[in-house]
XYZ file of C-alpha atoms in Angstrom:
758
model
C 25.942 9.602 -3.805
C 26.339 7.619 -0.604
C 26.074 10.842 1.337
C 22.710 11.638 -0.223
C 21.403 8.207 0.633
C 22.510 8.727 4.255
C 20.808 12.172 4.337
C 17.565 10.423 3.270
C 17.997 7.997 6.096
C 18.521 10.790 8.515
C 15.535 12.652 7.232
C 13.364 9.521 7.731
C 14.666 9.340 11.289
C 13.599 12.934 11.804
C 10.105 12.057 10.695
C 9.892 9.248 13.146
C 10.961 11.642 15.920
C 8.293 14.036 14.890
C 5.522 11.452 15.309
C 7.040 9.547 18.237
C 7.658 10.454 21.862
C 5.869 12.978 23.994
C 3.676 15.730 22.433
C 5.295 19.089 23.299
C 3.677 22.562 22.904
C 5.444 25.928 23.202
C 3.608 29.085 24.307
C 4.983 32.358 22.857
C 2.816 35.298 23.829
C -0.696 34.498 22.670
C 0.501 31.786 20.163
C 0.730 28.003 20.908
C 2.991 26.014 18.593
C 3.985 22.381 18.598
C 7.688 21.756 18.975
C 10.009 18.880 18.075
C 11.755 17.215 19.737
C 10.517 17.195 23.312
C 13.210 18.885 25.386
C 12.831 16.308 28.215
C 13.930 13.528 26.006
C 17.324 15.169 25.448
C 18.449 14.253 29.005
C 18.388 10.536 29.657
C 18.228 10.870 33.527
C 15.222 13.231 33.332
C 13.630 10.999 30.646
C 14.009 7.969 32.970
C 12.599 9.828 35.951
C 9.539 10.961 33.880
C 9.087 7.362 32.660
C 9.128 6.057 36.205
C 6.733 8.618 37.368
C 4.299 8.064 34.426
C 4.258 4.231 34.464
C 3.459 2.156 37.553
C 2.954 -1.014 35.690
C 6.219 -2.109 34.045
C 4.280 -4.181 31.491
C 3.016 -0.956 30.003
C 6.299 0.730 29.684
C 6.168 1.015 25.838
C 3.242 3.470 26.283
C 4.893 5.876 28.754
C 5.616 8.407 26.038
C 1.922 9.227 25.442
C 2.121 12.417 27.393
C 1.851 16.266 26.771
C 4.413 18.656 27.961
C 3.663 22.475 27.983
C 6.553 24.935 27.636
C 6.801 28.681 27.545
C 9.419 30.927 25.856
C 9.687 34.186 27.845
C 12.462 36.767 27.774
C 14.707 34.478 25.880
C 14.360 31.663 28.400
C 12.734 28.245 28.045
C 10.425 27.217 30.924
C 8.607 23.913 31.566
C 4.993 24.747 32.640
C 3.559 21.277 33.243
C 3.278 17.728 32.035
C -0.154 16.022 31.365
C -1.222 12.380 30.690
C -4.713 11.368 29.894
C -5.849 15.019 30.475
C -4.485 14.942 34.000
C -1.537 17.001 35.369
C 1.355 14.669 36.345
C 3.126 15.325 39.656
C 6.750 16.169 38.732
C 7.748 17.269 42.088
C 11.314 16.208 42.967
C 12.299 15.652 39.247
C 13.256 19.129 38.230
C 14.032 20.732 41.611
C 17.670 21.289 40.662
C 16.454 23.474 37.662
C 13.974 25.645 39.659
C 14.685 29.332 39.609
C 12.350 31.802 41.326
C 9.668 28.947 41.523
C 9.794 28.091 37.784
C 11.579 25.306 35.981
C 14.208 26.610 33.577
C 15.376 24.060 30.955
C 19.047 24.516 31.724
C 19.748 20.908 30.835
C 18.728 21.725 27.231
C 21.199 22.799 24.499
C 20.298 22.369 20.952
C 17.567 23.244 18.364
C 13.810 23.052 18.695
C 11.504 23.260 15.689
C 8.273 25.104 16.373
C 5.533 24.784 13.752
C 2.121 26.366 13.269
C -0.599 26.923 10.724
C -1.822 24.268 8.333
C 0.263 21.228 7.760
C 0.814 19.644 4.339
C 2.879 17.211 2.559
C 5.084 18.592 -0.158
C 4.663 15.431 -2.135
C 1.399 13.562 -3.020
C 0.344 11.500 0.040
C -1.935 9.240 -2.028
C 0.564 8.285 -4.692
C 4.380 7.989 -5.061
C 3.956 9.090 -8.752
C 4.063 12.804 -7.902
C 6.766 14.176 -5.699
C 7.415 17.738 -4.846
C 10.436 18.573 -2.737
C 11.384 16.698 0.495
C 9.124 14.075 2.012
C 8.546 15.104 5.631
C 5.352 17.034 6.406
C 5.825 20.849 6.345
C 3.802 23.710 7.945
C 2.963 27.209 6.997
C 5.104 28.496 9.868
C 8.411 26.804 10.902
C 10.555 28.507 13.445
C 13.952 26.919 14.504
C 15.120 28.034 17.893
C 18.689 27.522 19.105
C 19.223 27.140 22.832
C 22.248 26.966 25.157
C 21.610 25.869 28.662
C 17.983 26.749 28.225
C 18.620 30.334 26.924
C 17.760 31.223 23.278
C 20.744 32.199 21.191
C 19.294 32.237 17.634
C 15.980 32.218 15.782
C 15.198 31.437 12.167
C 11.655 31.597 10.741
C 10.526 30.013 7.390
C 7.191 30.602 5.680
C 5.782 27.901 3.511
C 2.631 27.842 1.170
C 0.665 25.194 -0.641
C -1.577 26.005 -3.623
C -3.556 22.878 -4.517
C -4.152 22.041 -8.165
C -7.459 21.399 -9.924
C -6.451 18.053 -11.412
C -4.971 15.733 -8.706
C -4.789 12.979 -11.321
C -2.291 14.786 -13.453
C 0.083 11.753 -13.463
C -2.748 9.866 -15.267
C -3.462 12.787 -17.598
C 0.222 13.228 -18.495
C 0.451 9.505 -19.366
C -2.629 9.879 -21.538
C -1.549 13.071 -23.377
C 2.147 12.232 -24.102
C 2.798 10.950 -27.554
C 5.010 8.091 -26.593
C 6.193 7.582 -30.107
C 7.492 11.151 -30.120
C 9.037 10.808 -26.639
C 10.890 7.528 -27.336
C 12.088 8.291 -30.822
C 15.655 6.914 -31.028
C 15.763 6.476 -27.257
C 14.578 4.207 -24.379
C 11.351 4.718 -22.413
C 12.877 5.704 -19.020
C 11.833 9.256 -18.673
C 11.376 11.569 -15.634
C 9.453 14.862 -16.280
C 9.873 17.830 -13.940
C 7.391 20.620 -14.007
C 8.549 24.026 -12.759
C 5.207 25.983 -12.054
C 4.598 29.645 -11.641
C 2.918 30.940 -8.497
C -0.507 30.786 -10.237
C -0.116 27.156 -11.237
C 0.723 27.743 -14.848
C 3.871 26.170 -16.365
C 7.051 28.183 -16.220
C 9.340 25.643 -17.825
C 9.801 21.768 -18.098
C 12.768 19.572 -17.675
C 13.024 16.053 -18.940
C 15.629 13.478 -17.811
C 16.350 10.454 -19.917
C 18.544 7.796 -18.259
C 19.840 10.407 -15.854
C 20.802 12.725 -18.660
C 19.073 16.138 -19.008
C 17.538 16.726 -22.443
C 17.879 20.087 -24.277
C 14.913 22.494 -24.159
C 14.586 22.154 -27.946
C 14.699 18.353 -27.833
C 11.496 16.817 -29.347
C 10.783 14.959 -26.016
C 11.102 18.147 -24.036
C 8.882 20.124 -26.325
C 6.316 17.229 -26.223
C 6.367 17.224 -22.379
C 5.971 21.070 -22.249
C 3.057 20.967 -24.651
C 1.217 18.449 -22.538
C 2.038 20.235 -19.210
C 0.515 23.519 -20.725
C -2.649 21.651 -21.642
C -3.163 20.641 -17.971
C -2.386 24.240 -17.003
C -3.295 24.217 -13.288
C -0.407 22.689 -11.347
C 0.231 22.192 -7.691
C 2.480 24.857 -6.243
C 4.489 24.299 -3.168
C 6.571 27.237 -1.870
C 9.208 26.323 0.722
C 11.035 29.308 2.314
C 10.190 31.461 -0.659
C 11.320 29.065 -3.246
C 8.792 27.280 -5.552
C 9.450 23.429 -5.661
C 9.521 21.450 -8.875
C 7.061 18.782 -9.465
C 8.220 15.327 -10.556
C 5.542 13.587 -12.728
C 5.904 9.952 -13.425
C 3.335 9.514 -16.197
C 1.179 6.427 -15.669
C 2.236 3.768 -18.162
C -0.443 2.682 -20.705
C -0.847 -0.828 -19.083
C -1.743 0.526 -15.757
C -3.686 3.539 -17.103
C -6.041 0.964 -18.888
C -6.507 -0.789 -15.572
C -7.395 2.555 -13.989
C -10.020 3.283 -16.734
C -12.284 0.635 -15.355
C -12.490 2.467 -12.086
C -12.583 6.026 -13.397
C -15.258 5.192 -16.005
C -17.795 5.130 -13.211
C -17.863 8.797 -12.792
C -18.031 10.068 -16.427
C -18.296 7.044 -18.701
C -18.254 6.966 -22.436
C -21.581 5.930 -23.888
C -22.157 3.217 -26.498
C -25.305 2.616 -28.577
C -26.045 -0.816 -29.853
C -29.380 -2.174 -31.192
C -31.202 1.126 -30.131
C -30.025 0.679 -26.491
C -27.534 2.923 -24.670
C -24.779 1.331 -22.474
C -22.077 2.543 -20.184
C -18.487 1.602 -21.132
C -15.674 0.911 -18.744
C -12.966 1.798 -21.269
C -11.880 4.919 -23.340
C -10.844 3.695 -26.763
C -10.112 7.338 -27.981
C -6.965 7.638 -25.913
C -5.984 3.949 -26.379
C -3.543 5.213 -29.085
C -1.451 8.237 -28.280
C -0.823 8.954 -31.916
C -4.637 9.292 -32.538
C -5.318 11.184 -29.311
C -2.521 13.781 -29.973
C -4.853 15.147 -32.716
C -7.616 15.775 -30.202
C -5.749 17.050 -27.191
C -5.342 20.688 -28.264
C -9.067 21.021 -28.061
C -9.081 19.964 -24.416
C -6.904 22.705 -22.771
C -8.141 23.306 -19.233
C -10.780 20.473 -19.331
C -8.804 18.122 -17.152
C -10.141 17.676 -13.634
C -9.750 15.204 -10.750
C -13.117 13.654 -11.537
C -12.518 13.681 -15.363
C -8.813 13.437 -15.920
C -9.093 12.664 -19.603
C -11.015 15.878 -20.349
C -13.550 14.722 -22.785
C -16.789 12.716 -23.295
C -17.191 10.415 -26.278
C -20.032 8.530 -27.750
C -19.739 5.288 -29.775
C -21.750 2.750 -31.481
C -21.461 -0.874 -32.559
C -22.844 -1.435 -36.156
C -21.896 -3.858 -38.965
C -19.725 -5.785 -36.376
C -17.459 -2.757 -35.956
C -16.848 -0.130 -33.276
C -17.496 3.514 -34.443
C -16.772 6.850 -32.822
C -19.781 9.090 -33.322
C -19.202 12.132 -31.104
C -16.488 13.858 -28.960
C -17.074 16.747 -26.657
C -14.868 18.901 -24.310
C -15.827 17.668 -20.790
C -15.534 21.201 -19.279
C -17.315 23.414 -21.973
C -19.399 20.764 -23.665
C -18.244 22.022 -26.995
C -18.392 19.543 -29.865
C -15.016 18.576 -31.354
C -15.193 17.875 -35.163
C -14.607 14.227 -36.079
C -12.310 15.429 -38.963
C -9.854 16.087 -36.145
C -9.680 12.428 -35.356
C -9.828 11.390 -39.026
C -8.615 14.082 -41.369
C -10.793 14.395 -44.343
C -13.827 13.074 -42.566
C -17.059 14.940 -43.442
C -18.820 14.470 -40.146
C -19.641 10.767 -40.577
C -18.811 8.160 -37.854
C -15.151 7.200 -37.575
C -14.298 3.549 -37.584
C -12.017 2.826 -34.459
C -9.469 0.851 -36.561
C -6.696 1.891 -34.009
C -8.385 0.081 -31.173
C -7.737 -3.451 -29.947
C -8.967 -4.529 -26.467
C -11.631 -5.913 -24.318
C -14.302 -3.739 -22.578
C -17.625 -4.155 -20.694
C -20.828 -2.425 -21.520
C -23.352 -2.109 -18.684
C -26.955 -1.160 -18.235
C -29.937 -1.666 -15.926
C -28.465 -0.071 -12.919
C -25.649 -1.028 -10.555
C -25.746 -3.825 -8.009
C -23.407 -2.023 -5.582
C -26.220 -1.377 -3.224
C -25.754 -4.507 -1.080
C -24.018 -3.337 2.034
C -22.896 -5.237 5.175
C -22.450 -4.203 8.842
C -20.477 -6.184 11.480
C -23.518 -8.523 11.704
C -23.247 -9.289 8.028
C -26.542 -7.568 7.102
C -27.650 -4.565 5.071
C -26.901 -1.005 6.210
C -26.793 2.548 4.763
C -23.086 3.178 4.781
C -19.986 1.064 4.486
C -18.017 -0.805 1.843
C -20.120 -2.453 -0.912
C -19.764 -6.273 -1.365
C -19.027 -5.781 -5.034
C -18.518 -2.327 -6.601
C -19.633 -1.275 -10.119
C -21.391 -4.402 -11.334
C -24.346 -3.735 -13.658
C -27.431 -5.860 -13.797
C -26.707 -6.518 -17.507
C -23.211 -6.665 -18.832
C -21.949 -7.297 -22.255
C -18.174 -8.137 -22.745
C -16.931 -6.960 -26.094
C -13.601 -8.000 -27.626
C -12.431 -5.793 -30.398
C -9.499 -6.241 -32.803
C -8.502 -3.254 -34.958
C -12.008 -1.963 -34.753
C -13.782 -5.224 -35.510
C -15.960 -6.750 -32.797
C -14.849 -10.326 -32.689
C -16.614 -11.533 -29.516
C -19.551 -10.632 -27.362
C -20.594 -12.293 -24.104
C -23.963 -11.358 -22.243
C -23.955 -11.580 -18.463
C -27.057 -11.065 -16.400
C -26.276 -10.339 -12.756
C -28.632 -10.273 -9.825
C -28.841 -10.270 -6.061
C -31.485 -11.754 -3.776
C -31.994 -11.167 -0.080
C -31.982 -14.260 2.240
C -33.909 -15.042 5.452
C -33.071 -12.120 7.781
C -35.276 -13.318 10.662
C -33.471 -16.705 10.742
C -30.140 -14.798 10.644
C -31.044 -12.772 13.643
C -31.997 -15.877 15.597
C -28.619 -17.377 14.545
C -26.816 -14.294 16.004
C -28.799 -14.574 19.237
C -27.925 -18.293 19.485
C -24.200 -17.600 19.253
C -24.295 -14.891 21.824
C -26.418 -16.863 24.322
C -24.093 -19.920 24.194
C -22.046 -20.721 27.227
C -18.576 -20.029 25.825
C -16.972 -20.092 29.292
C -17.423 -23.843 29.349
C -14.297 -23.920 27.164
C -11.204 -22.972 29.397
C -9.408 -21.482 26.297
C -12.279 -18.956 25.832
C -13.365 -18.085 29.311
C -13.727 -14.327 29.866
C -12.336 -13.540 26.520
C -13.472 -11.299 23.734
C -14.929 -13.356 20.909
C -15.155 -12.504 17.290
C -16.326 -14.985 14.602
C -16.129 -15.170 10.762
C -16.945 -17.862 8.292
C -17.677 -18.343 4.576
C -20.934 -19.431 3.200
C -21.203 -21.078 -0.262
C -24.844 -20.632 -1.352
C -26.555 -22.313 -4.239
C -28.731 -20.461 -6.745
C -31.831 -20.959 -4.562
C -30.062 -19.510 -1.465
C -29.622 -22.804 0.362
C -26.105 -23.296 1.794
C -23.955 -25.775 -0.073
C -21.562 -25.728 2.784
C -20.267 -23.573 5.609
C -16.435 -23.354 5.612
C -13.320 -21.392 6.729
C -14.614 -20.781 10.229
C -12.375 -18.513 12.347
C -12.813 -17.676 16.003
C -10.664 -14.573 17.060
C -10.116 -14.157 20.740
C -7.499 -12.754 23.084
C -4.866 -14.594 25.061
C -2.081 -13.884 27.692
C 1.134 -12.331 26.137
C 3.227 -15.271 27.177
C 0.884 -17.899 25.556
C 2.338 -19.893 22.685
C 0.559 -19.391 19.449
C 0.513 -23.127 18.477
C -3.194 -23.347 17.706
C -2.918 -21.167 14.662
C -1.533 -24.107 12.671
C -3.343 -25.774 9.896
C -3.947 -29.096 11.616
C -6.530 -30.969 9.595
C -6.896 -33.634 12.317
C -7.879 -31.294 15.132
C -11.583 -30.796 15.760
C -12.684 -28.124 18.187
C -16.235 -28.363 19.608
C -16.940 -24.664 19.205
C -16.213 -24.791 15.512
C -18.871 -27.547 14.950
C -21.326 -25.519 17.151
C -20.887 -22.443 14.889
C -21.258 -24.543 11.835
C -24.431 -26.314 13.132
C -25.920 -22.942 14.106
C -25.181 -21.410 10.618
C -26.672 -24.456 8.869
C -30.024 -23.688 10.590
C -30.541 -20.642 8.269
C -32.646 -21.888 5.362
C -31.793 -19.181 2.851
C -28.696 -16.955 2.508
C -28.188 -13.996 0.327
C -27.643 -14.942 -3.330
C -25.162 -12.863 -5.433
C -25.085 -14.048 -8.866
C -22.180 -12.139 -10.609
C -20.665 -12.960 -13.982
C -21.877 -16.499 -14.343
C -21.516 -17.814 -10.749
C -22.956 -17.537 -7.216
C -20.303 -15.864 -5.124
C -19.355 -17.031 -1.687
C -20.022 -14.712 1.195
C -17.897 -13.978 4.283
C -19.939 -13.304 7.398
C -18.266 -11.570 10.388
C -19.834 -10.721 13.770
C -18.918 -9.971 17.398
C -20.058 -12.687 19.770
C -18.885 -11.231 22.993
C -17.123 -8.072 24.174
C -15.444 -7.794 27.517
C -13.116 -5.192 28.903
C -9.508 -6.184 29.102
C -6.088 -4.671 29.155
C -4.728 -4.304 25.699
C -1.195 -4.137 27.186
C -1.551 -7.576 28.758
C -3.268 -9.437 26.039
C -3.093 -9.940 22.196
C -5.241 -11.171 19.502
C -5.312 -14.932 19.077
C -6.791 -16.878 16.193
C -8.440 -20.328 16.159
C -8.988 -21.334 12.484
C -10.758 -24.247 10.967
C -8.693 -25.333 8.006
C -10.248 -28.163 6.034
C -8.033 -30.315 3.949
C -6.383 -33.717 3.667
C -3.198 -35.509 4.013
C -1.108 -37.372 1.309
C 1.799 -39.658 1.990
C 4.160 -36.680 2.241
C 2.125 -33.504 2.400
C -0.658 -31.726 4.034
C -3.172 -29.775 1.826
C -5.259 -27.104 3.615
C -8.149 -25.075 2.175
C -7.455 -21.731 3.979
C -10.499 -19.955 2.476
C -12.516 -19.820 -0.752
C -9.602 -18.353 -2.604
C -6.239 -19.921 -1.522
C -4.914 -23.401 -0.725
C -1.715 -24.044 1.311
C 0.470 -27.058 0.826
C 3.422 -28.069 3.084
C 5.324 -31.161 4.151
C 4.109 -33.033 7.238
C 7.207 -32.120 9.183
C 6.982 -28.399 8.250
C 5.941 -27.023 11.622
C 8.484 -29.001 13.628
C 11.228 -27.817 11.291
C 10.006 -24.206 11.202
C 9.586 -24.060 15.062
C 13.139 -25.221 15.509
C 14.309 -22.438 13.237
C 12.282 -19.857 15.059
C 14.357 -20.539 18.205
C 17.357 -18.925 16.424
C 17.429 -15.512 14.917
C 15.768 -15.003 11.555
C 16.849 -12.216 9.250
C 16.484 -10.624 5.798
C 18.652 -10.796 2.708
C 21.028 -7.894 2.237
C 22.622 -7.656 -1.183
C 26.340 -7.088 -1.010
C 28.506 -5.049 -3.422
C 25.614 -3.020 -4.806
C 26.831 0.761 -4.910
C 24.601 3.751 -4.734
C 25.843 5.214 -8.021
C 25.794 4.828 -11.735
C 25.051 1.357 -12.884
C 23.132 0.333 -9.665
C 20.134 -1.113 -11.613
C 22.446 -3.129 -13.872
C 24.398 -4.462 -10.976
C 21.240 -5.442 -9.125
C 19.837 -7.155 -12.145
C 23.031 -9.186 -12.624
C 23.584 -9.777 -8.905
C 24.345 -13.387 -8.107
C 21.379 -13.594 -5.645
C 18.901 -12.145 -8.120
C 20.141 -14.472 -10.923
C 19.662 -17.383 -8.470
C 16.131 -16.269 -7.661
C 15.254 -15.988 -11.439
C 16.711 -19.520 -11.989
C 14.609 -20.873 -9.113
C 11.535 -19.155 -10.413
C 12.116 -20.761 -13.906
C 12.560 -24.189 -12.394
C 9.742 -24.017 -9.800
C 7.193 -22.662 -12.281
C 8.310 -24.652 -15.198
C 7.058 -28.007 -16.448
C 3.774 -26.641 -17.547
C 2.835 -24.735 -14.432
C 3.054 -21.318 -16.244
C 0.835 -22.577 -19.153
C -1.866 -24.041 -16.880
C -1.893 -21.027 -14.554
C -2.343 -18.590 -17.430
C -5.040 -20.646 -18.951
C -6.944 -20.749 -15.719
C -6.590 -16.976 -15.252
C -7.819 -16.177 -18.806
C -10.745 -18.679 -18.694
C -12.063 -17.426 -15.336
C -11.109 -13.724 -15.979
C -9.355 -13.622 -12.618
C -5.989 -13.259 -11.117
C -4.030 -16.316 -10.095
C -1.164 -16.285 -7.565
C 1.469 -18.848 -6.496
C 3.878 -18.112 -3.487
C 6.732 -20.530 -2.561
C 8.544 -19.830 0.646
C 11.920 -21.456 1.000
C 13.819 -21.421 4.240
C 17.644 -21.717 4.309
C 20.582 -21.355 6.771
C 23.722 -19.291 6.706
C 25.627 -22.003 4.840
C 23.044 -22.086 2.053
C 21.325 -25.370 2.956
C 17.728 -25.540 1.931
C 15.806 -26.586 4.995
C 12.046 -26.695 4.240
C 9.528 -24.936 1.993
C 5.744 -24.234 1.852
C 3.477 -23.301 -0.956
C 0.310 -21.222 -1.351
C -1.694 -20.834 -4.524
C -5.035 -19.755 -5.781
C -7.776 -22.389 -5.344
C -8.880 -22.469 -8.984
C -5.345 -23.346 -10.085
C -4.996 -26.037 -7.429
C -8.236 -27.702 -8.602
C -6.758 -28.315 -12.088
C -3.108 -28.665 -11.314
C -1.966 -32.348 -11.348
C -0.793 -33.767 -8.106
C 2.450 -34.853 -9.663
C 3.010 -31.247 -10.894
C 2.845 -29.477 -7.536
C 4.978 -32.277 -5.988
C 7.578 -31.425 -8.615
C 7.295 -27.799 -7.701
C 8.314 -28.802 -4.108
C 11.131 -30.917 -5.388
C 12.556 -28.074 -7.350
C 12.067 -25.536 -4.541
C 14.336 -27.763 -2.417
C 17.031 -27.805 -5.064
C 15.907 -30.430 -7.435
C 18.633 -32.230 -9.357
C 21.062 -29.589 -8.259
C 21.136 -30.638 -4.672
C 19.694 -29.022 -1.517
C 22.245 -26.228 -1.252
C 22.579 -22.693 -2.636
C 25.841 -22.162 -4.372
C 28.676 -20.789 -2.295
C 29.331 -17.882 -4.633
C 25.588 -16.882 -4.296
C 25.626 -17.001 -0.476
C 28.897 -15.002 -0.495
C 27.117 -12.185 -2.361
C 24.463 -11.606 0.471
C 24.410 -11.043 4.182
C 21.603 -12.219 6.526
C 20.889 -9.238 8.709
C 18.984 -9.375 12.021
C 17.910 -7.043 14.702
C 18.431 -6.868 18.410
C 18.089 -4.354 21.207
C 21.757 -3.158 20.998
C 21.501 -2.437 17.327
C 18.243 -0.558 17.663
C 19.635 1.535 20.467
C 22.685 2.409 18.155
C 20.289 3.501 15.486
C 18.484 5.826 17.979
C 21.778 7.410 18.851
C 22.429 8.035 15.141
C 18.912 9.559 14.886
C 19.685 12.039 17.648
C 22.985 12.906 16.041
C 21.110 13.497 12.757
C 18.828 15.857 14.512
C 21.770 17.844 15.870
C 23.414 18.082 12.547
C 20.354 18.488 10.236
C 20.941 22.259 9.634
C 24.575 21.596 8.746
C 23.644 18.771 6.450
C 21.063 20.857 4.718
C 23.505 23.674 4.109
C 26.072 21.233 2.495
C 28.468 20.969 5.464
C 30.807 18.049 4.158
C 32.475 17.685 7.619
C 29.088 16.965 9.264
C 28.058 14.705 6.459
C 31.281 12.698 6.758
C 30.936 12.476 10.522
C 27.442 11.171 10.302
C 28.396 8.807 7.535
C 31.306 7.380 9.504
C 28.962 6.957 12.517
C 26.362 5.259 10.539
C 28.891 2.915 8.820
C 30.312 2.029 12.158
C 26.849 1.151 13.593
C 26.044 -0.838 10.315
C 29.075 -3.035 10.915
C 27.703 -3.861 14.288
C 24.457 -5.192 12.886
C 23.807 -8.711 14.154
C 24.008 -11.591 11.780
C 20.951 -13.939 11.468
C 21.248 -17.716 11.448
C 18.448 -18.319 8.951
C 16.701 -16.650 6.085
C 13.604 -17.007 3.972
C 13.000 -16.225 0.294
C 9.644 -16.041 -1.387
C 9.471 -17.119 -4.994
C 6.249 -15.495 -6.435
C 4.302 -15.515 -9.677
C 1.082 -13.654 -10.599
C -1.027 -14.377 -13.690
C -3.645 -11.784 -14.780
C -6.638 -12.964 -16.547
C -8.220 -11.388 -19.635
C -11.707 -10.001 -19.332
């Protein structure tokens, strides 16, 4: 199993080589193909000479590989035609003179393999989700030719043809999760399933394989039969053919919890319709497939109806009457054919069906969407871009249903109102006309500004906060001003605030019972500068206050940071030494890995810390805030420690709504617990002995690059199952791994998320 993991590592290295380094093209007759790797980079002396020729300024050395080399394969010999950078031919005289034959450069230095690719490129796996995998992960091409060279002369050629047939429903992982009868699948078993689809060349299902806890189930097993029936209903599967062999498709069905979250988004295209009091509303949920047992009666009527736009394959109509939710109509989304309600409720004579299987919360909307308010970089309206808030209706009704009974309804009237655009334009002009060069820190720099406006119902600003001025600085400049120092007042921050306060009326966005804050972003000044010499630098106005021991900082309208007064002095002293990440020891890559990880001393210590830090009523209060505001609440506690396990310092960030109700004594107790509490400021020795703090340095990175090159040389042997090559690479990798530098300090983040009910 370790060999397989190493092969994955080598494959990832190959991918990085494909996209890194010089861009190389190979001319063969009338065809031009891209090749990997670039032959120049296989000789360190030539590579250094090209680097020296390409880069005059040593500060830009990291960009020297952005060049194009053109090669030609002619009569079995590999020739270098030219090298270009920025569409200009590079003078390479004197570099390849020793390899010139009859006036042409022959790649006599090169021995090894070149991969030439042509045609359309594609990913064998789904690029937009890790839920669907299909074969190996690197990108593949319709034509892949592997050339083997010895001293610049071709000795072998192997050509592979690949093909991709895309599927009609690219949301099949969602559809499979909806179709599968979970009770049937999990009968007398756990819920850990992997479903593999083996498609035919036309996309239809050939056969299905189901793995349960790494054990293959028999073809006549109820779970296998259930998976096959659902796969056949989808019908049109993605077909990837690599070197003449159709690849299997791994489908990880979306779990019900996450599928219900996706319903809110997907319902915008083809929503279910609900009738109440003679009015029609759009629903953001699909109660029919809430219960897999109920939906399994309907699914046979939906074969071929599942598409990317409508992955559930049906349209349903509902009504609320007599304080109950009723299903009144179901249609095939593709054909429009009516599905008898007796299918849902056997024995039904066409009457509406009470949705007694459904318990949940959904929103009904009408009156049009408010997603037409768009912003450009000036913070004003435009015709394209990302909407401020997507999918919010002018009128919303939140319905809570328990076993078909409507137990709660909440009406929300949302609206937007445009502010004073003329005053806003004057504000922008005022900022841009200001003499920013009067401040030495900002002279001749690019300037980009953002701030948050908190408007009232009438559009007047309650306050202007969270001002940020983004500029550029020299690479060697210390980034000290990014700190949340509540005592520091910078004159340009106050100038931006006063200029913004001159706007009498701002946009008002009243959504779901409150006026939302608005972030305004704009360019103040643009100058030309060298990206290689300068970097982004942030001045941030953080408003807060100090207590006897802590600093409390309002970072933005969402989050608050809390840290001890000596936090930065301690953290800076740690930054002078090498920081690293936690590597769990004694975790094998074989059977029982998950169990070992779960019971690993370090993971058990993290869980114990989480229990202590978020105990004492924090969990209860955070959950209550999340539910009452129908929002998500987060808490992150960062703890710094050294190699001996001593806890050095910690900081905390939490959602602002939680901070506003959390008692002062409670978050002070959280800090106390994060630094060891009654157990002392030290991680147990047996816990520290179970981990290693791994760092990075130039020597270790260079060793990894050498392993990468060796993996390229051996990739064919590894793919063919050559155990000698696998063992040699494994030994080389383990040797390099032992040389990985140790870090002096580490950091662990204890996090918690609370998801509110709608």
